[in-house]
């Protein structure tokens, strides 16, 4: 073999063009219609994505004692962020801004709890008396109503209920222990959420810079732009829900007070907390107010209470919110209901609470990445699921 034909050592390590045509087709493959092959390609990819999502959800459920306080801390940070950022812009020291935010939040929560406890203590005797009268009226209805039950039958049913409770004593005891454990978990989670809140307010930018280093260097700018747009959306969502919760609580609580429905303040606080679960929370807590009016005040007051609940929700949703918030957050009710229902099925009340802000964050982050708006820093112009990016309201004369 001549020197020209002998392969050189350096040629063995030279990069060679990669052959991309490696598809092996057989007669059986050619017999399968192209549409079926495309459908099969989509199917195994979708199954792989579903498996990855399932593993992620399983990990979240496994670490729920850490994930829930983290999500609570992030959501409270989003609620406090406008006021906290305003103090920073006006040259407040960061530690003063943190202290004012925490003390202000503690004062509001403590004041609401004090008002609830005060009204419960004041109205508890009347509520007990009304409950006794309602139970007696219910017994009369069982006796004289369409069921036409005798006193012996009613007593037998009550005795059967007591016997069933005695038989399930062990189950109830286990449930009491579970409640005790849950209370301990809630207390631990509250302390952890408070610590996370302080850390995010004190050094949120530093924590995000460290998190950004976990991504490849070439993709950090895109991830940073998408996350910042998503964070602005979560802040807008939290501000909107705080506004909605306040309007619902004041309107329904004032209506219950004027109609002399018992426990008006606890109902208002319950409505305020429930309104942070969009649409579903307001409906459930409004139903509680109507039920209390029906039990303690009769059907006519319950009807008026229902009208108050509907009027407050219509006023908040169609008049006040569009005027004050403009086009800050537009979420289709069908999307909200489906997302909240899915979150509740996966993780109960925490899932229903965090489902919409999490979905809105993912939506805006995906739109930012797909449209390439992270390169310019402007808000993304497209919509993936719904419109949640802040936009200027268009004037009619333009």
CSV table of C-alpha atoms in Angstrom, one decimal:
chain,number,residue,atom,x,y,z
A,1,UNK,CA,0.0,0.0,0.0
A,2,UNK,CA,1.4,3.4,-1.0
A,3,UNK,CA,1.7,6.3,1.3
A,4,UNK,CA,-1.1,8.1,-0.4
A,5,UNK,CA,-3.5,5.2,0.1
A,6,UNK,CA,-2.6,4.6,3.7
A,7,UNK,CA,-5.0,6.4,6.1
A,8,UNK,CA,-3.3,9.0,8.3
A,9,UNK,CA,-3.8,9.0,12.0
A,10,UNK,CA,-5.0,12.5,12.1
A,11,UNK,CA,-7.8,11.7,9.6
A,12,UNK,CA,-9.3,9.2,12.0
A,13,UNK,CA,-10.2,12.0,14.4
A,14,UNK,CA,-11.6,14.4,11.8
A,15,UNK,CA,-15.3,15.1,12.1
A,16,UNK,CA,-17.2,13.5,9.4
A,17,UNK,CA,-20.7,14.6,8.1
A,18,UNK,CA,-23.5,12.9,10.0
A,19,UNK,CA,-25.8,10.8,7.9
A,20,UNK,CA,-29.3,11.7,8.7
A,21,UNK,CA,-31.1,9.2,6.5
A,22,UNK,CA,-31.2,6.2,8.8
A,23,UNK,CA,-34.8,5.4,8.5
A,24,UNK,CA,-35.4,1.7,7.7
A,25,UNK,CA,-38.6,1.1,6.0
A,26,UNK,CA,-40.1,-2.3,5.3
A,27,UNK,CA,-43.0,-3.5,3.2
A,28,UNK,CA,-45.1,-3.6,6.4
A,29,UNK,CA,-44.3,0.0,7.2
A,30,UNK,CA,-45.1,1.1,3.6
A,31,UNK,CA,-48.5,-0.7,4.0
A,32,UNK,CA,-49.4,1.5,7.0
A,33,UNK,CA,-51.2,4.7,5.9
A,34,UNK,CA,-49.2,7.9,6.4
A,35,UNK,CA,-52.0,9.3,8.5
A,36,UNK,CA,-51.8,6.4,10.9
A,37,UNK,CA,-48.0,6.7,11.1
A,38,UNK,CA,-48.3,10.4,11.9
A,39,UNK,CA,-51.0,9.7,14.6
A,40,UNK,CA,-48.7,7.1,16.1
A,41,UNK,CA,-45.8,9.6,16.2
A,42,UNK,CA,-48.0,12.1,18.0
A,43,UNK,CA,-49.4,9.4,20.3
A,44,UNK,CA,-46.0,8.2,21.8
A,45,UNK,CA,-44.8,11.8,22.1
A,46,UNK,CA,-48.0,12.8,24.0
A,47,UNK,CA,-47.7,9.7,26.2
A,48,UNK,CA,-44.1,10.7,27.0
A,49,UNK,CA,-45.2,14.2,27.9
A,50,UNK,CA,-48.1,12.9,30.0
A,51,UNK,CA,-45.7,10.6,31.9
A,52,UNK,CA,-43.4,13.5,32.6
A,53,UNK,CA,-46.2,15.6,33.9
A,54,UNK,CA,-47.5,12.7,36.0
A,55,UNK,CA,-44.1,12.2,37.6
A,56,UNK,CA,-43.9,15.9,38.3
A,57,UNK,CA,-47.3,15.9,40.0
A,58,UNK,CA,-46.4,12.8,42.0
A,59,UNK,CA,-43.3,14.6,43.3
A,60,UNK,CA,-45.3,17.7,44.2
A,61,UNK,CA,-47.8,15.6,46.1
A,62,UNK,CA,-45.0,13.7,47.9
A,63,UNK,CA,-43.4,17.0,48.9
A,64,UNK,CA,-46.6,18.9,49.5
A,65,UNK,CA,-45.5,20.0,53.0
A,66,UNK,CA,-42.8,22.0,51.3
A,67,UNK,CA,-44.5,22.9,48.1
A,68,UNK,CA,-47.7,24.4,49.7
A,69,UNK,CA,-45.8,26.8,52.0
A,70,UNK,CA,-43.6,27.8,49.1
A,71,UNK,CA,-46.6,28.6,46.9
A,72,UNK,CA,-48.3,30.4,49.8
A,73,UNK,CA,-45.2,32.5,50.3
A,74,UNK,CA,-45.0,33.3,46.6
A,75,UNK,CA,-48.7,34.3,46.5
A,76,UNK,CA,-48.4,36.5,49.6
A,77,UNK,CA,-45.3,38.1,48.1
A,78,UNK,CA,-47.3,38.9,44.9
A,79,UNK,CA,-50.0,40.5,47.1
A,80,UNK,CA,-47.6,42.7,49.0
A,81,UNK,CA,-45.4,43.4,46.0
A,82,UNK,CA,-47.1,46.6,44.7
A,83,UNK,CA,-46.9,48.3,48.1
A,84,UNK,CA,-43.4,46.9,48.8
A,85,UNK,CA,-42.1,48.1,45.4
A,86,UNK,CA,-43.6,51.5,46.0
A,87,UNK,CA,-41.7,51.9,49.3
A,88,UNK,CA,-38.5,50.9,47.6
A,89,UNK,CA,-39.0,53.4,44.8
A,90,UNK,CA,-39.5,56.1,47.4
A,91,UNK,CA,-36.1,55.4,49.0
A,92,UNK,CA,-37.4,53.4,52.0
A,93,UNK,CA,-34.6,51.1,53.3
A,94,UNK,CA,-35.4,47.5,52.4
A,95,UNK,CA,-35.6,46.4,56.0
A,96,UNK,CA,-38.1,49.2,56.8
A,97,UNK,CA,-40.2,48.1,53.8
A,98,UNK,CA,-40.1,44.5,54.9
A,99,UNK,CA,-41.1,45.4,58.5
A,100,UNK,CA,-43.9,47.7,57.3
A,101,UNK,CA,-45.2,45.0,55.0
A,102,UNK,CA,-45.2,42.2,57.6
A,103,UNK,CA,-46.6,44.4,60.4
A,104,UNK,CA,-49.3,45.8,58.1
A,105,UNK,CA,-50.3,42.2,57.0
A,106,UNK,CA,-50.3,41.0,60.6
A,107,UNK,CA,-52.4,44.0,61.8
A,108,UNK,CA,-55.0,43.3,59.1
A,109,UNK,CA,-55.2,39.6,59.7
A,110,UNK,CA,-55.3,40.1,63.5
A,111,UNK,CA,-58.0,42.8,63.2
A,112,UNK,CA,-60.2,40.5,61.1
A,113,UNK,CA,-59.7,37.6,63.5
A,114,UNK,CA,-60.6,39.9,66.5
A,115,UNK,CA,-63.7,41.1,64.8
A,116,UNK,CA,-64.8,37.5,64.0
A,117,UNK,CA,-64.2,36.3,67.6
A,118,UNK,CA,-65.9,39.3,69.0
A,119,UNK,CA,-69.1,38.9,67.0
A,120,UNK,CA,-69.2,35.1,67.6
A,121,UNK,CA,-69.0,35.7,71.4
A,122,UNK,CA,-71.7,38.4,71.2
A,123,UNK,CA,-74.2,36.5,69.0
A,124,UNK,CA,-73.5,33.0,70.3
A,125,UNK,CA,-76.4,32.8,72.7
A,126,UNK,CA,-78.9,34.0,70.1
A,127,UNK,CA,-77.4,31.6,67.5
A,128,UNK,CA,-77.8,28.7,70.0
A,129,UNK,CA,-81.4,29.7,70.7
A,130,UNK,CA,-82.2,30.1,67.0
A,131,UNK,CA,-80.5,26.7,66.3
A,132,UNK,CA,-82.7,25.0,68.9
A,133,UNK,CA,-85.8,26.6,67.5
A,134,UNK,CA,-84.8,25.6,63.9
A,135,UNK,CA,-84.2,22.0,65.1
A,136,UNK,CA,-87.7,21.9,66.7
A,137,UNK,CA,-89.3,23.3,63.6
A,138,UNK,CA,-87.5,20.6,61.6
A,139,UNK,CA,-88.9,17.9,63.9
A,140,UNK,CA,-92.4,19.4,63.5
A,141,UNK,CA,-91.9,19.3,59.7
A,142,UNK,CA,-90.9,15.6,59.9
A,143,UNK,CA,-94.0,14.9,61.9
A,144,UNK,CA,-96.6,17.0,60.1
A,145,UNK,CA,-94.9,17.4,56.7
A,146,UNK,CA,-95.1,15.2,53.6
A,147,UNK,CA,-93.0,12.4,55.4
A,148,UNK,CA,-95.6,12.2,58.2
A,149,UNK,CA,-93.2,10.4,60.6
A,150,UNK,CA,-94.4,9.4,64.0
A,151,UNK,CA,-92.6,10.3,67.2
A,152,UNK,CA,-91.5,6.7,67.6
A,153,UNK,CA,-90.0,6.6,64.1
A,154,UNK,CA,-88.1,9.9,64.7
A,155,UNK,CA,-86.8,8.5,68.0
A,156,UNK,CA,-85.7,5.3,66.3
A,157,UNK,CA,-83.9,7.2,63.6
A,158,UNK,CA,-82.1,9.3,66.2
A,159,UNK,CA,-81.1,6.2,68.1
A,160,UNK,CA,-79.8,4.5,64.9
A,161,UNK,CA,-77.7,7.6,64.3
A,162,UNK,CA,-76.3,7.5,67.9
A,163,UNK,CA,-75.5,3.7,67.5
A,164,UNK,CA,-73.7,4.4,64.3
A,165,UNK,CA,-71.6,7.0,65.9
A,166,UNK,CA,-70.7,4.6,68.7
A,167,UNK,CA,-69.8,1.9,66.2
A,168,UNK,CA,-67.5,4.4,64.4
A,169,UNK,CA,-65.9,5.7,67.6
A,170,UNK,CA,-62.5,4.2,66.5
A,171,UNK,CA,-62.8,5.9,63.2
A,172,UNK,CA,-63.7,9.2,64.8
A,173,UNK,CA,-60.7,8.8,67.2
A,174,UNK,CA,-58.4,8.2,64.3
A,175,UNK,CA,-59.9,11.2,62.6
A,176,UNK,CA,-59.3,13.3,65.7
A,177,UNK,CA,-55.6,12.2,65.7
A,178,UNK,CA,-55.4,13.1,62.0
A,179,UNK,CA,-56.8,16.5,62.7
A,180,UNK,CA,-54.2,17.0,65.4
A,181,UNK,CA,-51.5,16.0,62.9
A,182,UNK,CA,-53.0,18.4,60.3
A,183,UNK,CA,-53.0,21.2,62.8
A,184,UNK,CA,-49.3,20.6,63.5
A,185,UNK,CA,-48.6,20.5,59.8
A,186,UNK,CA,-50.5,23.8,59.3
A,187,UNK,CA,-48.6,25.5,62.0
A,188,UNK,CA,-45.3,24.2,60.6
A,189,UNK,CA,-46.3,25.3,57.1
A,190,UNK,CA,-47.3,28.8,58.4
A,191,UNK,CA,-43.9,29.3,59.9
A,192,UNK,CA,-42.2,28.0,56.8
A,193,UNK,CA,-44.3,30.3,54.6
A,194,UNK,CA,-43.5,33.3,56.7
A,195,UNK,CA,-39.8,32.5,56.4
A,196,UNK,CA,-40.1,32.1,52.6
A,197,UNK,CA,-42.0,35.4,52.5
A,198,UNK,CA,-39.2,37.2,54.4
A,199,UNK,CA,-36.5,35.7,52.2
A,200,UNK,CA,-38.3,36.6,48.9
A,201,UNK,CA,-38.8,40.2,50.1
A,202,UNK,CA,-35.3,40.5,51.3
A,203,UNK,CA,-33.4,38.9,48.5
A,204,UNK,CA,-35.8,37.7,45.8
A,205,UNK,CA,-33.6,39.0,43.0
A,206,UNK,CA,-30.6,37.1,44.4
A,207,UNK,CA,-32.6,33.9,44.7
A,208,UNK,CA,-33.8,34.2,41.1
A,209,UNK,CA,-30.2,34.8,39.8
A,210,UNK,CA,-29.1,31.6,41.6
A,211,UNK,CA,-32.1,29.7,40.1
A,212,UNK,CA,-31.3,31.1,36.7
A,213,UNK,CA,-27.9,29.4,36.8
A,214,UNK,CA,-29.6,26.0,36.8
A,215,UNK,CA,-30.5,26.6,33.2
A,216,UNK,CA,-28.1,26.3,30.2
A,217,UNK,CA,-26.2,29.5,29.5
A,218,UNK,CA,-27.6,30.0,26.0
A,219,UNK,CA,-31.2,29.8,27.3
A,220,UNK,CA,-30.9,32.0,30.4
A,221,UNK,CA,-32.0,35.2,28.7
A,222,UNK,CA,-35.1,33.6,27.3
A,223,UNK,CA,-36.0,32.0,30.7
A,224,UNK,CA,-35.4,35.2,32.5
A,225,UNK,CA,-37.7,37.2,30.2
A,226,UNK,CA,-40.4,34.6,30.3
A,227,UNK,CA,-40.3,34.4,34.1
A,228,UNK,CA,-40.4,38.2,34.5
A,229,UNK,CA,-43.5,38.4,32.3
A,230,UNK,CA,-45.0,35.6,34.2
A,231,UNK,CA,-44.3,37.3,37.5
A,232,UNK,CA,-45.9,40.5,36.4
A,233,UNK,CA,-49.0,38.5,35.5
A,234,UNK,CA,-49.1,36.8,38.9
A,235,UNK,CA,-48.8,40.2,40.6
A,236,UNK,CA,-51.6,41.6,38.5
A,237,UNK,CA,-53.7,38.5,39.2
A,238,UNK,CA,-53.1,38.9,43.0
A,239,UNK,CA,-54.0,42.6,42.9
A,240,UNK,CA,-57.2,41.8,40.9
A,241,UNK,CA,-58.2,39.1,43.3
A,242,UNK,CA,-57.5,41.2,46.3
A,243,UNK,CA,-59.8,43.9,44.8
A,244,UNK,CA,-62.5,41.4,44.0
A,245,UNK,CA,-62.3,39.8,47.4
A,246,UNK,CA,-62.7,43.2,49.1
A,247,UNK,CA,-65.7,44.2,47.1
A,248,UNK,CA,-67.4,40.8,47.6
A,249,UNK,CA,-66.7,40.8,51.3
A,250,UNK,CA,-67.9,44.4,51.9
A,251,UNK,CA,-71.0,44.0,49.8
A,252,UNK,CA,-72.2,40.6,51.0
A,253,UNK,CA,-71.2,41.4,54.6
A,254,UNK,CA,-73.1,44.7,54.6
A,255,UNK,CA,-76.1,43.0,53.0
A,256,UNK,CA,-76.1,40.3,55.7
A,257,UNK,CA,-75.8,43.0,58.4
A,258,UNK,CA,-78.7,45.1,57.0
A,259,UNK,CA,-80.8,42.0,56.7
A,260,UNK,CA,-79.9,41.0,60.3
A,261,UNK,CA,-78.5,37.7,59.2
A,262,UNK,CA,-76.5,36.3,62.2
A,263,UNK,CA,-72.6,36.2,62.1
A,264,UNK,CA,-72.4,38.8,59.3
A,265,UNK,CA,-68.7,39.6,60.0
A,266,UNK,CA,-67.6,35.9,59.9
A,267,UNK,CA,-69.6,35.6,56.7
A,268,UNK,CA,-67.8,38.6,55.2
A,269,UNK,CA,-64.4,37.2,56.2
A,270,UNK,CA,-65.3,33.8,54.8
A,271,UNK,CA,-66.3,35.5,51.5
A,272,UNK,CA,-63.1,37.5,51.4
A,273,UNK,CA,-61.0,34.3,51.8
A,274,UNK,CA,-63.1,32.3,49.4
A,275,UNK,CA,-62.9,34.9,46.7
A,276,UNK,CA,-59.2,34.2,46.1
A,277,UNK,CA,-60.5,31.0,44.4
A,278,UNK,CA,-62.0,32.7,41.3
A,279,UNK,CA,-65.7,32.2,40.5
A,280,UNK,CA,-66.0,29.0,42.5
A,281,UNK,CA,-65.0,30.5,45.9
A,282,UNK,CA,-67.4,33.4,45.5
A,283,UNK,CA,-70.3,31.1,44.6
A,284,UNK,CA,-69.7,28.7,47.6
A,285,UNK,CA,-69.3,31.4,50.2
A,286,UNK,CA,-72.3,33.3,48.9
A,287,UNK,CA,-74.3,30.1,49.2
A,288,UNK,CA,-73.2,29.9,52.9
A,289,UNK,CA,-74.6,33.4,53.5
A,290,UNK,CA,-77.9,32.4,51.8
A,291,UNK,CA,-78.1,29.2,53.8
A,292,UNK,CA,-77.6,31.0,57.1
A,293,UNK,CA,-80.4,33.5,56.1
A,294,UNK,CA,-82.7,30.6,55.2
A,295,UNK,CA,-82.1,28.7,58.5
A,296,UNK,CA,-82.2,31.7,60.9
A,297,UNK,CA,-84.3,34.3,59.1
A,298,UNK,CA,-86.7,32.4,56.9
A,299,UNK,CA,-87.2,32.0,53.1
A,300,UNK,CA,-88.0,35.7,52.3
A,301,UNK,CA,-84.8,37.0,53.9
A,302,UNK,CA,-82.9,34.2,52.2
A,303,UNK,CA,-84.3,35.3,48.9
A,304,UNK,CA,-83.2,38.9,49.6
A,305,UNK,CA,-79.8,37.6,50.6
A,306,UNK,CA,-79.5,35.7,47.3
A,307,UNK,CA,-80.4,38.9,45.4
A,308,UNK,CA,-77.7,40.7,47.4
A,309,UNK,CA,-75.1,38.1,46.5
A,310,UNK,CA,-76.0,38.1,42.8
A,311,UNK,CA,-76.0,42.0,42.7
A,312,UNK,CA,-72.6,42.3,44.4
A,313,UNK,CA,-71.0,39.8,42.0
A,314,UNK,CA,-72.6,41.5,38.9
A,315,UNK,CA,-71.5,44.9,40.2
A,316,UNK,CA,-68.0,43.8,40.8
A,317,UNK,CA,-67.5,41.7,37.7
A,318,UNK,CA,-69.1,44.0,35.1
A,319,UNK,CA,-68.8,47.6,36.4
A,320,UNK,CA,-66.2,48.2,39.1
A,321,UNK,CA,-63.5,45.8,38.0
A,322,UNK,CA,-63.4,46.9,34.3
A,323,UNK,CA,-63.4,50.6,35.4
A,324,UNK,CA,-60.7,50.4,38.0
A,325,UNK,CA,-58.5,47.5,36.6
A,326,UNK,CA,-59.0,48.1,32.8
A,327,UNK,CA,-57.6,45.2,30.8
A,328,UNK,CA,-55.1,44.1,33.4
A,329,UNK,CA,-56.4,40.5,33.6
A,330,UNK,CA,-58.9,38.9,31.2
A,331,UNK,CA,-59.6,35.3,32.0
A,332,UNK,CA,-62.4,33.4,30.4
A,333,UNK,CA,-64.8,31.9,33.0
A,334,UNK,CA,-64.8,28.5,31.3
A,335,UNK,CA,-61.0,28.4,31.6
A,336,UNK,CA,-61.2,29.4,35.2
A,337,UNK,CA,-63.7,26.8,36.2
A,338,UNK,CA,-61.9,24.0,34.4
A,339,UNK,CA,-58.5,25.0,35.9
A,340,UNK,CA,-59.9,25.3,39.4
A,341,UNK,CA,-61.8,22.0,39.1
A,342,UNK,CA,-58.6,20.2,37.9
A,343,UNK,CA,-56.5,21.7,40.7
A,344,UNK,CA,-59.1,20.7,43.3
A,345,UNK,CA,-59.2,17.2,41.9
A,346,UNK,CA,-55.4,16.9,42.1
A,347,UNK,CA,-54.6,18.7,45.4
A,348,UNK,CA,-57.9,19.7,47.0
A,349,UNK,CA,-58.2,23.3,48.4
A,350,UNK,CA,-54.5,24.2,47.8
A,351,UNK,CA,-54.8,23.0,44.2
A,352,UNK,CA,-57.9,25.2,43.7
A,353,UNK,CA,-56.2,28.2,45.2
A,354,UNK,CA,-53.0,28.0,43.2
A,355,UNK,CA,-54.4,26.6,39.9
A,356,UNK,CA,-55.3,29.9,38.2
A,357,UNK,CA,-52.1,31.9,39.0
A,358,UNK,CA,-50.0,28.9,38.1
A,359,UNK,CA,-51.8,28.4,34.8
A,360,UNK,CA,-51.6,32.1,34.1
A,361,UNK,CA,-47.8,32.1,34.8
A,362,UNK,CA,-47.3,29.1,32.5
A,363,UNK,CA,-49.5,30.7,29.8
A,364,UNK,CA,-47.6,34.0,29.7
A,365,UNK,CA,-44.2,32.3,30.0
A,366,UNK,CA,-45.0,30.0,27.0
A,367,UNK,CA,-46.3,33.0,24.9
A,368,UNK,CA,-43.1,34.9,25.7
A,369,UNK,CA,-40.9,32.0,24.6
A,370,UNK,CA,-42.9,31.2,21.5
A,371,UNK,CA,-43.2,34.8,20.2
A,372,UNK,CA,-39.6,35.7,21.0
A,373,UNK,CA,-40.6,38.8,22.9
A,374,UNK,CA,-37.9,38.1,25.5
A,375,UNK,CA,-35.4,39.5,23.1
A,376,UNK,CA,-36.9,42.9,23.1
A,377,UNK,CA,-38.3,43.0,26.6
A,378,UNK,CA,-41.7,44.1,25.5
A,379,UNK,CA,-44.9,42.3,26.6
A,380,UNK,CA,-45.9,39.4,24.3
A,381,UNK,CA,-48.4,40.2,21.7
A,382,UNK,CA,-50.0,36.8,21.3
A,383,UNK,CA,-52.3,34.7,23.5
A,384,UNK,CA,-51.9,31.0,24.2
A,385,UNK,CA,-54.9,30.3,26.3
A,386,UNK,CA,-56.2,33.6,27.6
A,387,UNK,CA,-55.2,37.2,27.9
A,388,UNK,CA,-53.4,37.9,31.1
A,389,UNK,CA,-50.6,40.3,30.1
A,390,UNK,CA,-51.3,44.0,31.0
A,391,UNK,CA,-52.3,46.1,28.1
A,392,UNK,CA,-53.2,49.7,27.7
A,393,UNK,CA,-56.9,50.2,27.2
A,394,UNK,CA,-57.7,51.3,23.7
A,395,UNK,CA,-59.6,54.5,23.2
A,396,UNK,CA,-62.7,54.5,21.0
A,397,UNK,CA,-61.5,57.5,19.1
A,398,UNK,CA,-58.3,55.9,17.9
